[in-house]
PDB file of C-alpha atoms in Angstrom:
ATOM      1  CA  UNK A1099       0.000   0.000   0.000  1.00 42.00           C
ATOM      2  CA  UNK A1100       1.479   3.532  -0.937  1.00 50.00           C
ATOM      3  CA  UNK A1101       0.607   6.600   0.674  1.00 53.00           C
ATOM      4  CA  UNK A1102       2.068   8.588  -1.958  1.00 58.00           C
ATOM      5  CA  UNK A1103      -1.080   7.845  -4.573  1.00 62.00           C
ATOM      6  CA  UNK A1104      -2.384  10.617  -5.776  1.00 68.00           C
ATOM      7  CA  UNK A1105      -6.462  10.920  -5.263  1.00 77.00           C
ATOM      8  CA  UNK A1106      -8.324  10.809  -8.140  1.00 80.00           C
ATOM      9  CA  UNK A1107     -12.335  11.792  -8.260  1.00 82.00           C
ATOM     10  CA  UNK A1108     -14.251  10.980 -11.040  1.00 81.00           C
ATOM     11  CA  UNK A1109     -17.735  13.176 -11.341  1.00 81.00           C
ATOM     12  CA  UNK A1110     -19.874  10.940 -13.332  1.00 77.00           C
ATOM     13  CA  UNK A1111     -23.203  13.027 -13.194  1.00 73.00           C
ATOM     14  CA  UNK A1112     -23.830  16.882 -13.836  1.00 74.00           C
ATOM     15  CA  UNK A1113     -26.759  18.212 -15.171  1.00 78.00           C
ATOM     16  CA  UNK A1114     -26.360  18.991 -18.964  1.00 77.00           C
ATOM     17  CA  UNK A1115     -26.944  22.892 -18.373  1.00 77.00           C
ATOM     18  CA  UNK A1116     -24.111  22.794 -16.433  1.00 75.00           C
ATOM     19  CA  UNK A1117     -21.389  21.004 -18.312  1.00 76.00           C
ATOM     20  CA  UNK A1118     -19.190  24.538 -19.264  1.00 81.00           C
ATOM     21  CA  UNK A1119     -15.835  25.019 -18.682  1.00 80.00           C
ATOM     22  CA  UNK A1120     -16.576  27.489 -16.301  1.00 85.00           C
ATOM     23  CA  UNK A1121     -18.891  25.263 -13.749  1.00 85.00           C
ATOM     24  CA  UNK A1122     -16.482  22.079 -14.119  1.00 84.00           C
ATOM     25  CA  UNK A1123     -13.707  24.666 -12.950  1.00 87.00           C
ATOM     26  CA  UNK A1124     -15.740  25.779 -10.169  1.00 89.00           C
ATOM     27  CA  UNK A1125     -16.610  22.199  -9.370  1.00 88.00           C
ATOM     28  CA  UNK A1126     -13.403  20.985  -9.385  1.00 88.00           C
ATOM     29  CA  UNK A1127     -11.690  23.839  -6.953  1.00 92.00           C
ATOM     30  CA  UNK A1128     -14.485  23.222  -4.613  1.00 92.00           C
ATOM     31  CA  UNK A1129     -13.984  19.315  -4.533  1.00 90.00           C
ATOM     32  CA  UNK A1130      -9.674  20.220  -4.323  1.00 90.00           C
ATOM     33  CA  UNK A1131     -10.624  22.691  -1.632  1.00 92.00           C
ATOM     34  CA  UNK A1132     -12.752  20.369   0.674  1.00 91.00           C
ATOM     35  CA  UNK A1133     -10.364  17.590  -0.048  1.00 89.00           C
ATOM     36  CA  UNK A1134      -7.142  19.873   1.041  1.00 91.00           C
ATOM     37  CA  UNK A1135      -8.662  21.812   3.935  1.00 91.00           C
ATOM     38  CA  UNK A1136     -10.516  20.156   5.946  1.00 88.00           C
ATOM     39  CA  UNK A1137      -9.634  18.303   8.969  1.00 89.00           C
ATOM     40  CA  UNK A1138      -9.652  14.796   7.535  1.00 83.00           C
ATOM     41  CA  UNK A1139      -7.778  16.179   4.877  1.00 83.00           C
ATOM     42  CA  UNK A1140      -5.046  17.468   6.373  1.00 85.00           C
ATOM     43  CA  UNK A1141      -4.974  14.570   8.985  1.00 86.00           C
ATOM     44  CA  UNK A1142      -4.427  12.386   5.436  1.00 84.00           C
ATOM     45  CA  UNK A1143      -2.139  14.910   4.579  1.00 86.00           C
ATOM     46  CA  UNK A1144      -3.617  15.438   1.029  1.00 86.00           C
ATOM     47  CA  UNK A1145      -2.167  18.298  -0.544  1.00 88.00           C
ATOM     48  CA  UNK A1146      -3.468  20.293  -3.234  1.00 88.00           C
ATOM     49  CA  UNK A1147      -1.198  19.184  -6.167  1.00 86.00           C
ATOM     50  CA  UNK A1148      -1.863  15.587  -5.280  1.00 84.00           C
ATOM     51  CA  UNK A1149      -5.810  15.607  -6.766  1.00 86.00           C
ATOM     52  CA  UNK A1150      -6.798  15.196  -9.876  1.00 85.00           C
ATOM     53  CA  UNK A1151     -10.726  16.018 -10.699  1.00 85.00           C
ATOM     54  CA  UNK A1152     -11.819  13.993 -13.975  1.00 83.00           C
ATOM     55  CA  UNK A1153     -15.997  14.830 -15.315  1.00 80.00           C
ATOM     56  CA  UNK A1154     -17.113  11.040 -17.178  1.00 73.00           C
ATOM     57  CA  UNK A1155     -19.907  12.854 -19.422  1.00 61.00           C
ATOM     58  CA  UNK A1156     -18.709  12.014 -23.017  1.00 57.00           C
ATOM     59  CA  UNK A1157     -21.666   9.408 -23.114  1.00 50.00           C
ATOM     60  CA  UNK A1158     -23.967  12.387 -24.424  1.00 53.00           C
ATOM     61  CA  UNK A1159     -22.037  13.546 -27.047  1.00 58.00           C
ATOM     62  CA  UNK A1160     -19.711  15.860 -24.922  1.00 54.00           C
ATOM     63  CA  UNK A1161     -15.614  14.936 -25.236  1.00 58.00           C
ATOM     64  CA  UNK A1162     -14.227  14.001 -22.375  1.00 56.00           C
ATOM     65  CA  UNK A1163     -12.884  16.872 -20.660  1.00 57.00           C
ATOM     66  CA  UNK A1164      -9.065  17.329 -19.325  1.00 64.00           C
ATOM     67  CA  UNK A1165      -8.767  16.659 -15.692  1.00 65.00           C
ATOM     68  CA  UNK A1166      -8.606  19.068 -13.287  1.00 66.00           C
ATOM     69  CA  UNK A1167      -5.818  20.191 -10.797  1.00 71.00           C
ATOM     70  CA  UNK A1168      -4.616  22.750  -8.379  1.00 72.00           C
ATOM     71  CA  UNK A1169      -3.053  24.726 -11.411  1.00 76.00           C
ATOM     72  CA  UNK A1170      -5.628  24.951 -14.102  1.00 75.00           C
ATOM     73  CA  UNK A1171      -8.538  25.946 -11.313  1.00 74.00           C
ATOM     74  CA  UNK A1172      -6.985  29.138  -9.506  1.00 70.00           C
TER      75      UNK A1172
END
């Protein structure tokens, strides 16, 4: 078991209105910041640069979108 793994979350649901760049950004530095700061998640010691935030919605036509991370969300 390594605790170096990087956490991965993989949203497989939004509502079609909201599939923009802009929401999945907002989405995704939400998810990074409740991971990071919280007390559980500083007790894991998950740091921002270790998540990765992935949306699974090409099954309605949409491309899959790159993942998200502590640089492309600030």
């Amino acid at each position: 078991l390594s605790y170096n793994a990087m956490p991965v979350v993989i949203i497989n649901w939004i509502p079609k209105a909201c599939r923009t760049a802009a929401v999945r950004k907002e989405v995704a530095a939400a998810i990074i910041k409740a991971m990071t700061t919280t007390e559980a998640g500083k007790r894991a010691e998950i740091t921002p640069d270790k998540v990765v935030i992935r949306f699974a919605d090409s099954q309605d036509g949409f491309p899959l979108p790159a993942g998200w991370n502590h640089e492309n969300t600030q």
